[in-house]
Each structure stands twice: as structure tokens, then as C-alpha cells.
Short mmCIF file of C-alpha atoms in Angstrom, two decimals:
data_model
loop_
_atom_site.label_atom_id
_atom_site.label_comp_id
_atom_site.label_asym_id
_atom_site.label_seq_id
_atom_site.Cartn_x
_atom_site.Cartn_y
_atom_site.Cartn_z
CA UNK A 1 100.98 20.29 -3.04
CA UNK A 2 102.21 19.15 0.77
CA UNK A 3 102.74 21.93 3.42
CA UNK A 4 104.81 20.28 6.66
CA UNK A 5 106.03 21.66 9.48
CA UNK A 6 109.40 21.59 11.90
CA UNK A 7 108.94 22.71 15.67
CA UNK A 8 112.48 23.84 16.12
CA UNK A 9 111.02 24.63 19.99
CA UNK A 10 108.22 25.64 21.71
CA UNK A 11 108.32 29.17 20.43
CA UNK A 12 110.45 28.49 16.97
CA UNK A 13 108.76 26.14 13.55
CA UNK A 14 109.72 26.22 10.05
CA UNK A 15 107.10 25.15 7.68
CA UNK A 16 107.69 23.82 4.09
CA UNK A 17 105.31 24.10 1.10
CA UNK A 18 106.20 22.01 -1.92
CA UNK A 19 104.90 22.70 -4.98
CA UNK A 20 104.27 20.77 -7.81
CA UNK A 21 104.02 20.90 -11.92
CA UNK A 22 100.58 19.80 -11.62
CA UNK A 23 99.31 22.48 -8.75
CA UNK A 24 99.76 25.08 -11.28
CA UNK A 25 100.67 23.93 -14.81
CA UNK A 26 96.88 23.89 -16.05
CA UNK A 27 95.67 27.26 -14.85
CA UNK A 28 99.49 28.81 -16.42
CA UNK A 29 98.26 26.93 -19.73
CA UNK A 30 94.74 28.65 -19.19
CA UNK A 31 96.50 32.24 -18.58
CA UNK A 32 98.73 32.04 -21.43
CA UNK A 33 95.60 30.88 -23.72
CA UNK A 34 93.64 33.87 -23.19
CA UNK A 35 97.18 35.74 -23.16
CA UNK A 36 97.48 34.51 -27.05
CA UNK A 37 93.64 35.84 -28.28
CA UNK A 38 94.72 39.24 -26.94
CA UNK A 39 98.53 39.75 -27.46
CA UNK A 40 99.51 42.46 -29.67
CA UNK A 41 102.75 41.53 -30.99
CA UNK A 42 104.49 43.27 -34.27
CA UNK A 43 104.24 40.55 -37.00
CA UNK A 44 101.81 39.04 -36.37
CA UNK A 45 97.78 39.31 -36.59
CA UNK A 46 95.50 39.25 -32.86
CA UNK A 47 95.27 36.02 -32.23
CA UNK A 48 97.12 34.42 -34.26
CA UNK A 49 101.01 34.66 -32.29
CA UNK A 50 102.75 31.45 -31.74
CA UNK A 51 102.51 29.43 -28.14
CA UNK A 52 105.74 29.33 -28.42
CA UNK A 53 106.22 32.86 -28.58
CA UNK A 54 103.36 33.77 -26.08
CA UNK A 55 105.65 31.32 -23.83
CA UNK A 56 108.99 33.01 -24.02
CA UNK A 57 107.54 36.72 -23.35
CA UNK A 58 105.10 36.16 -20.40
CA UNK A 59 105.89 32.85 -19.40
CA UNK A 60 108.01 33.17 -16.69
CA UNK A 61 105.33 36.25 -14.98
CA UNK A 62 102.37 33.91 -15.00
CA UNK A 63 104.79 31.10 -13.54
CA UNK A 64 105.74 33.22 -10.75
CA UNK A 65 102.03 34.75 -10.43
CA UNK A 66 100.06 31.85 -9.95
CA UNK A 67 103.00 29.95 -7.98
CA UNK A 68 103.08 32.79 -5.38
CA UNK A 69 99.19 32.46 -5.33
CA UNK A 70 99.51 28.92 -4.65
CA UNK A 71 101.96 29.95 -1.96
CA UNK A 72 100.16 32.12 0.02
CA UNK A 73 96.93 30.07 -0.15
CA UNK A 74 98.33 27.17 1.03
CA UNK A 75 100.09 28.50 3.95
CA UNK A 76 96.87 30.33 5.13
CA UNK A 77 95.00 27.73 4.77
CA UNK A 78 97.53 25.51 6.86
CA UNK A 79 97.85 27.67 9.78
CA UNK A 80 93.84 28.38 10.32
CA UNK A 81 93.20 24.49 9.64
CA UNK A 82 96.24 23.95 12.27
CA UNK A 83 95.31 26.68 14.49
CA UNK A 84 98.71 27.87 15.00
CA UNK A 85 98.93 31.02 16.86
CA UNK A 86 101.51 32.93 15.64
CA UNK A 87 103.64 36.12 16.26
CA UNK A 88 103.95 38.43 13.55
CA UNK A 89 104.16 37.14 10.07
CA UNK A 90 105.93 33.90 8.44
CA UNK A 91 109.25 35.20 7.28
CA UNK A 92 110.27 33.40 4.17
CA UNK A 93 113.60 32.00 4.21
CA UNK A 94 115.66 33.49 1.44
CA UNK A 95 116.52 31.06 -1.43
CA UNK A 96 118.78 33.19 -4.35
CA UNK A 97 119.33 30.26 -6.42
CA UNK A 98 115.74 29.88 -7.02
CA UNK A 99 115.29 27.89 -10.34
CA UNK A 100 111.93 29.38 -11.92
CA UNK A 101 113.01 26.31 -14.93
CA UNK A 102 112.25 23.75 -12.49
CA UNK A 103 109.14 21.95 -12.62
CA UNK A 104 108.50 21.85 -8.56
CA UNK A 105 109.61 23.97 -6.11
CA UNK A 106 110.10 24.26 -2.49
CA UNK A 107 109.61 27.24 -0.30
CA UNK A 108 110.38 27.84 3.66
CA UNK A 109 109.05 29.81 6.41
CA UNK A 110 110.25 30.71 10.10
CA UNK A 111 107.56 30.84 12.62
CA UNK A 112 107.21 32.80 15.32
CA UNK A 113 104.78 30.67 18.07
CA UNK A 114 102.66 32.40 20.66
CA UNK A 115 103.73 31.23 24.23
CA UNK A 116 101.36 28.82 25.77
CA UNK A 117 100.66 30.47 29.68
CA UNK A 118 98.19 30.76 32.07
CA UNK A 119 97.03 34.12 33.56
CA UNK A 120 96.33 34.32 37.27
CA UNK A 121 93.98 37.72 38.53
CA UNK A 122 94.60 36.95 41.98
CA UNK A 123 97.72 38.53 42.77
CA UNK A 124 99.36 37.91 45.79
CA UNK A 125 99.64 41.54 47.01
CA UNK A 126 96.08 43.20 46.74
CA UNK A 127 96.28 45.85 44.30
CA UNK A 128 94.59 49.54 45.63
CA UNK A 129 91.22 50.52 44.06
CA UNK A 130 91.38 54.48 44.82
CA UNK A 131 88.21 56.42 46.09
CA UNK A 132 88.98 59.78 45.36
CA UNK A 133 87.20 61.79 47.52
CA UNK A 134 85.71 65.50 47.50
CA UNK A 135 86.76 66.84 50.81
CA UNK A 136 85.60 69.72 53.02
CA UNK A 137 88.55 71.76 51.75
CA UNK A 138 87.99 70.82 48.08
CA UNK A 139 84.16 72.11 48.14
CA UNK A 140 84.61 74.98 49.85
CA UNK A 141 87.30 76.37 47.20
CA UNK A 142 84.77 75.28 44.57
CA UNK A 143 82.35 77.09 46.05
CA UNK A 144 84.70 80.29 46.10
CA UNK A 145 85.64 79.67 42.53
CA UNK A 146 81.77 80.00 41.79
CA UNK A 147 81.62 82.93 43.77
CA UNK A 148 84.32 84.70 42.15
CA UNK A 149 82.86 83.56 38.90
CA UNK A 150 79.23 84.86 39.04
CA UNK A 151 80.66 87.88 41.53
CA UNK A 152 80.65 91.56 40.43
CA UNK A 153 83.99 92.90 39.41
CA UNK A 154 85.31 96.50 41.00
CA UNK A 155 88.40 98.29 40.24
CA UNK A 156 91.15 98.73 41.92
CA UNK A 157 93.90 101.65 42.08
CA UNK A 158 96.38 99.30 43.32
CA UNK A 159 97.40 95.31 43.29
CA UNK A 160 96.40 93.45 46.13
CA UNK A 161 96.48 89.91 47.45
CA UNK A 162 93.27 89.09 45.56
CA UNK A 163 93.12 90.96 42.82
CA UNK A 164 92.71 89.64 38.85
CA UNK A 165 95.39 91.64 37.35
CA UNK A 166 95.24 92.44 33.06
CA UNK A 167 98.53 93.20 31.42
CA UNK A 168 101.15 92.16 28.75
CA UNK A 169 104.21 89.99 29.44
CA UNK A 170 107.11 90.78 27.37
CA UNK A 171 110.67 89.21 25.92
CA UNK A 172 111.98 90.80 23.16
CA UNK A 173 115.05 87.77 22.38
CA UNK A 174 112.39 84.88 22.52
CA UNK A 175 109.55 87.23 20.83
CA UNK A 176 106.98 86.54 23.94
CA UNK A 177 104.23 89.48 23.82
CA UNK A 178 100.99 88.01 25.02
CA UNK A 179 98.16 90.27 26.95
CA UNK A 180 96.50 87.77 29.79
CA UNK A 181 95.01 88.16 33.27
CA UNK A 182 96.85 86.58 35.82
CA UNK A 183 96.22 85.89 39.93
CA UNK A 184 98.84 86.19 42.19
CA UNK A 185 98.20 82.24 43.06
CA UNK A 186 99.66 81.36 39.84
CA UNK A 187 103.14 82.17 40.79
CA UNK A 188 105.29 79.94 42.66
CA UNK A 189 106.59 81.34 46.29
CA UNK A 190 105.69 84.75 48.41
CA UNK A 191 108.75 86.59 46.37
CA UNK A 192 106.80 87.01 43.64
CA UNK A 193 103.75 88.19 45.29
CA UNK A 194 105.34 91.08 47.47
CA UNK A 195 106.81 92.29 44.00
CA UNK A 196 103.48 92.70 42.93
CA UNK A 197 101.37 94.49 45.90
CA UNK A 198 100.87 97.86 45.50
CA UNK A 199 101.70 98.26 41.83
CA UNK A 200 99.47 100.44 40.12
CA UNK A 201 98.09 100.60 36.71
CA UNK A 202 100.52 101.47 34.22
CA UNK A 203 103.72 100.03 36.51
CA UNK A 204 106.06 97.06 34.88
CA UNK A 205 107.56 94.24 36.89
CA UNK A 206 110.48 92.72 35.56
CA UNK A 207 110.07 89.19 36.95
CA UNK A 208 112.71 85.62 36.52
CA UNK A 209 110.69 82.82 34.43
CA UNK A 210 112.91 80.05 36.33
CA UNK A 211 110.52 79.02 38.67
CA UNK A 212 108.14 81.71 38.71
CA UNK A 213 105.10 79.56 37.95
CA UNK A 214 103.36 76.57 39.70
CA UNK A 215 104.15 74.35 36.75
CA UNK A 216 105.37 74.00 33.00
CA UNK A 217 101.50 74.52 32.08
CA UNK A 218 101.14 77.82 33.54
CA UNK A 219 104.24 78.65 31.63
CA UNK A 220 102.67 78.12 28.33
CA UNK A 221 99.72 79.33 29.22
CA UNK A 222 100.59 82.51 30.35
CA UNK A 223 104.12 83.56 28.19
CA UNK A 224 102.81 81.42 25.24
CA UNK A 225 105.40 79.28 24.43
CA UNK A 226 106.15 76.01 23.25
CA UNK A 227 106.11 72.79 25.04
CA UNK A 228 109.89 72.31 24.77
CA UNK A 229 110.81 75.84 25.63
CA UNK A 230 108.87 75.94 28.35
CA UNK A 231 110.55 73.11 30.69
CA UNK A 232 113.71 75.10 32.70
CA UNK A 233 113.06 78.22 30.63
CA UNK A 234 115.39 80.69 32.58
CA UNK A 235 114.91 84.39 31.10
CA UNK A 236 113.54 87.47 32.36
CA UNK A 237 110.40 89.16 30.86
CA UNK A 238 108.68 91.91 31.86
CA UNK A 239 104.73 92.56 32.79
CA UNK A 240 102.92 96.30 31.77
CA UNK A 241 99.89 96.13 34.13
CA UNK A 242 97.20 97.90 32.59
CA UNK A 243 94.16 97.22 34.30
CA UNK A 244 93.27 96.01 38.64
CA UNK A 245 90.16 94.13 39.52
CA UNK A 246 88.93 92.35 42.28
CA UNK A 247 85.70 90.39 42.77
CA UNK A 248 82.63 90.63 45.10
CA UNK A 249 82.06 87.46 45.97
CA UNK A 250 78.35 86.33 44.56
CA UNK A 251 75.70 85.91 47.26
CA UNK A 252 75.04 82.38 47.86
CA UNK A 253 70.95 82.88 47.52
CA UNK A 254 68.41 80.96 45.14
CA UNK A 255 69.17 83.11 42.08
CA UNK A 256 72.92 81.45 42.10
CA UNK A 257 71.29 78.32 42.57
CA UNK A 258 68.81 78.62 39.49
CA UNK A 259 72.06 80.04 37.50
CA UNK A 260 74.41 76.95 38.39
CA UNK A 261 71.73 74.26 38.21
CA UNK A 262 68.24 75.20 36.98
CA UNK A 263 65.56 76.44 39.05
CA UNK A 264 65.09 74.83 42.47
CA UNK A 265 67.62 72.33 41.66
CA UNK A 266 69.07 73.52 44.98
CA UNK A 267 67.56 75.48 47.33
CA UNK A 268 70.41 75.07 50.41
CA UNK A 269 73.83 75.77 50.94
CA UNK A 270 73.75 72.44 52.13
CA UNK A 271 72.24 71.01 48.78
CA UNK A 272 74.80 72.96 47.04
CA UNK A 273 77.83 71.51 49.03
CA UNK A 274 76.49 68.15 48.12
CA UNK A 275 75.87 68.44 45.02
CA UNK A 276 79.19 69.53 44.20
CA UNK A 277 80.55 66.24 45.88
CA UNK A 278 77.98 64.29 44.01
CA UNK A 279 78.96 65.99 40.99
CA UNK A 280 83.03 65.85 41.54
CA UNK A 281 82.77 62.49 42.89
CA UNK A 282 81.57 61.29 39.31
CA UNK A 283 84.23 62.64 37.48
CA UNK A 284 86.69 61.12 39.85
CA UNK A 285 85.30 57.88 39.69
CA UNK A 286 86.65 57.87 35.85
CA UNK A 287 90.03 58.69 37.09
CA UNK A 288 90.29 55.75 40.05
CA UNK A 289 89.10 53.65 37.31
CA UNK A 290 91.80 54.25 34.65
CA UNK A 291 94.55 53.88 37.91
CA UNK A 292 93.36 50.63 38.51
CA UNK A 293 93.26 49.83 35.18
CA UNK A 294 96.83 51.02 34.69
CA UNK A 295 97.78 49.05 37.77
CA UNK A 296 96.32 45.82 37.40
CA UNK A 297 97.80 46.38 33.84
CA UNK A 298 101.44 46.48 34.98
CA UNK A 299 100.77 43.82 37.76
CA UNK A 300 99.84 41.30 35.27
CA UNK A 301 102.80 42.12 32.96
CA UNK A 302 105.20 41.83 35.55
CA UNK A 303 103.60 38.37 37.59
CA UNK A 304 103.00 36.59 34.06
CA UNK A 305 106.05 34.83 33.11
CA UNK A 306 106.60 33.56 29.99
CA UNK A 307 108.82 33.59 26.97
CA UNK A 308 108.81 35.22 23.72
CA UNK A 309 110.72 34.06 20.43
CA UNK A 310 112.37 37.61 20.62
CA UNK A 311 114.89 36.86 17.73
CA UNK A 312 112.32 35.95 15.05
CA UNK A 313 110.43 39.10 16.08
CA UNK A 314 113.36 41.37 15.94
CA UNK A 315 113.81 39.41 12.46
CA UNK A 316 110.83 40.03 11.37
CA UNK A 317 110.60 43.85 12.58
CA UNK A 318 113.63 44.53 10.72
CA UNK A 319 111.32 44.36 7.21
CA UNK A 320 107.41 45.02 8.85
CA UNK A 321 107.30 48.90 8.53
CA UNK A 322 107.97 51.31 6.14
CA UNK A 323 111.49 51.53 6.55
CA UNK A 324 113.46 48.36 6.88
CA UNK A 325 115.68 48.77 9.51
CA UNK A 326 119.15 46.92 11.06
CA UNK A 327 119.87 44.27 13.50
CA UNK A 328 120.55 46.72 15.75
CA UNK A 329 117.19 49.16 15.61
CA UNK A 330 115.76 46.45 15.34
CA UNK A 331 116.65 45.23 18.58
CA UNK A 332 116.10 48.42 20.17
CA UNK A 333 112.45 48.75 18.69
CA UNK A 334 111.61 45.17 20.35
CA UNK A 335 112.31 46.45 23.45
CA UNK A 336 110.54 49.44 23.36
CA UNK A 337 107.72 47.34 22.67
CA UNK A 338 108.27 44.06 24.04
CA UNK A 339 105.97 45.28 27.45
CA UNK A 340 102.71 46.33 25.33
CA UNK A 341 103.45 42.87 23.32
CA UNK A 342 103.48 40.78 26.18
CA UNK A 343 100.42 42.74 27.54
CA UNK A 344 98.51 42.08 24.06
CA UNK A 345 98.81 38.03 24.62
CA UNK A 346 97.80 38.49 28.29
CA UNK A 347 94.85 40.55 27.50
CA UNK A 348 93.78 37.60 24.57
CA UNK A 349 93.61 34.82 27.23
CA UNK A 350 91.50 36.63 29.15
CA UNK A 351 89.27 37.90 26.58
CA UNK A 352 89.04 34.55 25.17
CA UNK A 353 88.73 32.67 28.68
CA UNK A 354 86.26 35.47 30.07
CA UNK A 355 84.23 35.80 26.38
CA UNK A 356 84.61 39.35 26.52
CA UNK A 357 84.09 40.03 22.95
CA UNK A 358 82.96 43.34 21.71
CA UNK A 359 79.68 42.61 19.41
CA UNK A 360 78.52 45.20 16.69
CA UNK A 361 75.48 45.34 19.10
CA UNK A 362 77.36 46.70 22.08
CA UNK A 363 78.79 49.06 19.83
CA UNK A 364 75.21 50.30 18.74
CA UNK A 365 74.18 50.73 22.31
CA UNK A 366 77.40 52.68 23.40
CA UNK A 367 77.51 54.55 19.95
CA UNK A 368 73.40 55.67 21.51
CA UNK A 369 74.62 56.33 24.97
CA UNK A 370 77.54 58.63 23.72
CA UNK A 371 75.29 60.66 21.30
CA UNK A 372 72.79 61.11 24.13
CA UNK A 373 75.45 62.67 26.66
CA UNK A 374 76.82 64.85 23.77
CA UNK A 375 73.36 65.99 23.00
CA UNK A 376 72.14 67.04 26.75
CA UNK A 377 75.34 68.88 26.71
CA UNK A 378 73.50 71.27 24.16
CA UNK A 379 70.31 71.04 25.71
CA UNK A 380 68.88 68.41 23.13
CA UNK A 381 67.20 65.79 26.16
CA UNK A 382 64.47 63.88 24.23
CA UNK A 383 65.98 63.03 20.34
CA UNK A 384 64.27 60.03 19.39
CA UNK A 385 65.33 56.45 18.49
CA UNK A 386 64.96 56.87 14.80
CA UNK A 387 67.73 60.10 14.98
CA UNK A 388 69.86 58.30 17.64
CA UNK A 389 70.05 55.40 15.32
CA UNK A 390 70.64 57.67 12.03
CA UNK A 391 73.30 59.33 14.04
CA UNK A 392 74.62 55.77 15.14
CA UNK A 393 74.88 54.70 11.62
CA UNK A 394 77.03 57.52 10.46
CA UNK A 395 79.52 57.05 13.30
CA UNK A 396 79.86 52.97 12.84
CA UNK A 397 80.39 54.02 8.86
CA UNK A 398 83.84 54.96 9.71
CA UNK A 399 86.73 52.72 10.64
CA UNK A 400 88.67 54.60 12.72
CA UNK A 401 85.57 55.61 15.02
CA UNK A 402 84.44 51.80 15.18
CA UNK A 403 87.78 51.23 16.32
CA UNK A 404 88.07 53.96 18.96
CA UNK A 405 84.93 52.67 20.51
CA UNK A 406 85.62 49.28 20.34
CA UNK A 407 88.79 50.05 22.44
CA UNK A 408 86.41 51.95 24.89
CA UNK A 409 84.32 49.22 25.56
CA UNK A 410 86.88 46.53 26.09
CA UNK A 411 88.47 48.68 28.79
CA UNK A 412 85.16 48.78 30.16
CA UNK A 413 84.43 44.71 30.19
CA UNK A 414 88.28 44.20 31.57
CA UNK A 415 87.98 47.17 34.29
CA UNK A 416 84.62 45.25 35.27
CA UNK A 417 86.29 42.01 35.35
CA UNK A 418 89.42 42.79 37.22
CA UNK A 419 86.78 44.36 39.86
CA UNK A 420 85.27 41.02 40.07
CA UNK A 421 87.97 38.94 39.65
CA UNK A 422 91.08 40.31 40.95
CA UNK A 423 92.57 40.65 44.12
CA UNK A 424 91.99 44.19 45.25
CA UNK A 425 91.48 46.19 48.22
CA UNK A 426 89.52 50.00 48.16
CA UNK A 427 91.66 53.01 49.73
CA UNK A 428 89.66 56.53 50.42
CA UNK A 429 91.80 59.69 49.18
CA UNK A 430 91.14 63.14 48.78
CA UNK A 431 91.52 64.25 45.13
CA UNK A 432 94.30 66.57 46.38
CA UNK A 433 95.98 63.70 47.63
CA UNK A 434 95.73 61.55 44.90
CA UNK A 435 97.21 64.14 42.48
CA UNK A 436 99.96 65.02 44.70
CA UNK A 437 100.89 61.06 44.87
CA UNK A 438 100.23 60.04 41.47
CA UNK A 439 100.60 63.38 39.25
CA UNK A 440 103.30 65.45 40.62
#
């Protein structure tokens, strides 16, 4: 057997594997041997059914067996022993006058070649690290919202500017009837609100659904609709008020304290302002993160040139998924995907270059750390190592969880490179701010 290769270019090979009577002729005698002891052919007794016979009915099967064997040995074995990085798969180059008569045979294969390129972290415009910041404003309506939430609720005859009003919205043609309780900050403008002061229990205001909310959210959250009929729904409904409340605010004394965070926890209004900013600050930390990520992400894919054999990929997409599909799908799915493809080769230099590996071990440890969060969540603080490991075990059994978290700790090991490594500068914002700029 010889397996050769042509570089048609950098990016392009084709690589030949010729086979020969005497790389499979033996173990295709050996097959059809034991095929003969066991054949059960009319005529003739077990065992005893001519070669020849044997031959003409299975012959050609085992032939075509054992060469494709051959085939795909060979060529795995070249390209490790090679080290040829390739894209995709080797597409075999079609040969319909295939002679299965022949003693040798020759078989081709295109392959795609993995660019060679370097990968540079220090950009030449500094890419912003966000802060996101809990301001004054941010706290104090935090604290309000725990006021409201721990306050006493009194009822009210009428609907004013604070009140938490119960009732049903209703469209007959698009079958919306769904009881909620609704604040008057939920609609969009002051239109809306001065149709609502001074209504009484019992009252119905008819009310426009295009833009009467904040956002597409609140509209499927509060008519319960889909997704899809929820963007530029324009239809009028109607809302049966049945029940006024309004909150005393919650004193701000120890008790609330004890309630929010366990007993003397805090003991300050001061405490209790910073420990909302300690606490908010956290979860905003996570969200600067995954911006830089996404950023440094896009710089790299735009700033790392390099070429891809796009029309051996779109070749070989045409027959990788379920459904073959044309030239011209085909060309359309590369491009769709030709970003997170170039990103996946970037991403391999640097794990390779940087060693950033995820071991089983690491998983263990995060798999711990995970289980330990979940658990305070329920109150469960001191589980011990023997139950943190059972519990491990059972998560790492399964595939699809060892790949989630493996995917969760390489974001980790790049985000903690590209701190070190690339070329960044750090930017305070305000949460508001950075929703308003990033999110709207």
C-alpha cells in the first residue's frame, strides 16, 4: 500500500492511496474461509459449498469491506503520522468506473488545509474593559424596591400614581384574557398614566398595545403572548380593574436587616447601601466580563487575516449534515458560518501557544465549586468532600454536562488571558449606562 500526497496550494492537497492485491487478498481468503464452514446454501450440506461458489455470492462484499477498511486506515494513519491539519473531512473524489475486478486500485481525496497564521493580542486600538458600577441612583431604587417588597399593603378606593393595580386584560380576536398586577411605570409615556388615575375598582380602560409598554418583554409578560406577536402588535384590549393597593414603605430598622441578610449582617443604613453595591457589583462583574470577551472576540476576527480554502468547505458542506444540500445553500451556509470558523482556528493557536487545556481535574474542581454555590442557595453550607465528589461523579457521567463545563472553563482561561495579555484599557459606567449603550 503507498499513500502520497499533491499540495495543489497552501490551503488545497489531494492525497492518493493505492492499493494492492496483496494488502488485502489474504484476510478476503480468511473471510471467505470461515464464510464456507457457515454458509447455508440449498444443495448443499454446512460446510461443505464450493469456493467457487462461496466466491461468486459474497465475494465482491468482502472485497469492498476489507478494501474500504484498508482505506480509511491508511489515510488516518497518514494524516496523524503527517500532522496535517485539516478542515473538515477528506472528500473522496468520485470515480464511477470503479473496476471492483481489478486486482489494485487507486483512490483520491481533496484536502482542505488549515491556514498557517500568527495571532497578535495586542491590538492597536485598546479595547474597553467595562466597570459597571452601582450608582447612588441605582441603590437608592433598590432600596425602595425592598421597601415596597417587605412594606404593608393598604387599599385604595381609587388609582393613583403609586398604586399596584389587579385586573384582567382582554382581546377577544387574538384570545388575550390574562389576570396580572400591573404599575403604572410599566407603561410607556404620561398618556397612559392620566388614563388610569382615578379609576376605581370595577372601571375598564380600553388602552392601544402599539407602544403602550416599555418593551416587547412587558408585552408578553403582561397580555401573554407569543414572542412573534408581540413585536409591533397594534390592537386594542381592554383592562377590568378589580382590586387598588398601595404600599407602606417598610421601616428601614434591624428587623429588615435580619430579614434581607441574617441577623446583624447589617446593622446601618449605611451597611445596607454598601452592601447592595458589594452585592450588585458582583453580578456585574460577570456581565463586563462576557463584553470583553465578546469584544476581544470580534477584534481578533476582524485584525487576523488569513485565508480559508472556502470552495472545498462549501464542497464538503454540501454532503456533512443530514440533508445534502446545493451549490448554492451551500454557499450561503459557509457564510453564515465562515466568522465562528475563522474564530475556532484563532482560538486553537492560542490555546495551543498559551497551553490552556482543560484537564479532567479542572473539571472536578469546577464541577465542586458549582455544586457548592447551588447548595448554599438552599441553605446546605457544610456538605462534605465525600458527597461533593459523589455529586461530581454523577455530573462528569454525562456528555453533554462535561461538555457544557468544559466550555465554561475555557472562557474562563481565555477571559484571564486576554486580561493579561491584550491590549486593554478599564472604563467606569453606571449599570444604567451600560444597558442603555449596549442593550437598547
Amino acid at each position: 500500500m503507498n499513500v502520497t500526497r499533491e499540495n495543489i496550494d497552501a490551503l488545497n492537497a489531494v492525497v492518493k492511496v493505492d492499493i494492492a492485491k496483496e494488502d488485502y487478498s489474504d484476510q478476503v481468503e480468511k473471510i471467505l474461509t470461515d464464510y464456507r464452514k457457515t454458509a447455508n446454501i440449498p444443495g448443499f450440506r454446512k460446510g461443505h459449498v464450493p469456493m467457487t461458489m462461496v466466491k461468486k455470492q459474497y465475494g465482491k462484499a468482502v472485497l469492498v469491506d476489507e478494501v474500504n477498511k484498508l482505506l480509511q486506515d491508511a489515510l488516518g494513519k497518514y494524516l496523524t503520522e503527517e500532522k496535517l491539519d485539516v478542515l473538515g473531512n477528506p472528500l473522496p473524489k468520485p470515480q464511477d468506473d470503479l473496476d471492483w475486478g481489478s486486482d489494485n486500485f487507486s483512490f483520491e481525496f481533496e484536502l482542505g488545509l488549515a491556514p498557517n497564521f500568527e495571532v497578535n493580542l495586542k491590538s492597536k486600538k485598546a479595547i474597553t474593559h467595562y466597570n459597571i458600577v452601582a450608582d447612588k441612583k441605582m441603590i437608592d431604587d433598590q432600596i425602595v424596591n425592598i421597601r415596597k417588597q417587605y412594606g404593608k399593603i393598604i387599599s385604595q378606593t381609587e388609582v393613583s400614581k403609586d398604586s399596584e393595580i389587579t385586573g384582567v386584560f382582554e382581546n377577544e380576536e387574538k384570545a388575550i384574557n390574562n389576570a396580572t398586577m400591573i404599575t403604572l411605570d410599566k407603561f410607556k409615556g404620561k398618556a397612559t398614566e392620566k388614563q388610569f388615575i382615578g379609576v376605581k375598582v370595577g372601571d375598564v380602560v380600553s388602552l392601544k398595545t402599539k407602544k403602550l409598554f416599555n418593551d416587547d418583554y412587558d408585552v408578553i409578560n403582561f397580555l401573554k403572548v407569543s414572542h412573534d406577536d408581540a413585536h409591533g402588535l397594534d390592537i386594542e384590549v381592554s383592562f377590568t380593574i378589580s382590586e387598588i393597593n398601595t404600599r407602606e414603605l417598610a421601616d428601614l430598622d434591624q428587623e429588615l436587616f435580619d430579614k434581607l441578610f441574617g441577623k446583624d449582617t447589617v446593622t446601618s443604613v449605611k451597611e445596607l447601601k454598601d452592601k447592595i453595591k458589594e452585592d450588585s457589583e458582583k453580578q456585574f462583574l460577570q456581565q463586563g466580563d462576557q463584553k470583553l470577551l465578546n469584544d476581544v472576540t470580534e477584534n481578533l476576527v476582524e485584525n487576523t487575516k488569513f485565508d480559508l480554502p472556502s470552495s472545498f468547505l462549501q464542497k464538503w458542506m454540501r454532503t456533512a449534515g443530514e440533508t445534502e444540500m446545493d451549490a448554492d445553500q451551500a454557499k450561503e451556509e459557509y457564510e453564515k458560518s465562515e466568522k465562528s470558523m475563522r474564530y475556532q482556528l484563532i482560538e486553537g493557536k492560542l490555546i495551543e501557544k498559551h497551553d490552556l487545556q482543560v484537564k479532567f481535574e479542572d473539571l472536578q474542581v469546577h464541577a465542586k465549586e458549582m455544586i457548592k454555590v447551588q447548595m448554599a442557595q438552599f441553605g446546605q453550607m457544610n456538605s462534605s468532600d465525600e458527597e461533593l465528589d459523589g455529586i461530581a461523579a454523577r455530573i462528569l457521567s454525562n456528555k453533554d454536562e462535561v461538555k457544557r463545563l468544559s466550555e465554561q472553563l475555557m472562557s474562563a482561561k481565555l477571559l484571564s488571558l486576554y486580561k493579561t495579555e491584550a491590549n486593554l484599557k478599564t472604563k467606569e459606567i453606571t449599570y444604567d449606562d451600560f444597558v442603555k449603550e449596549f442593550y437598547s
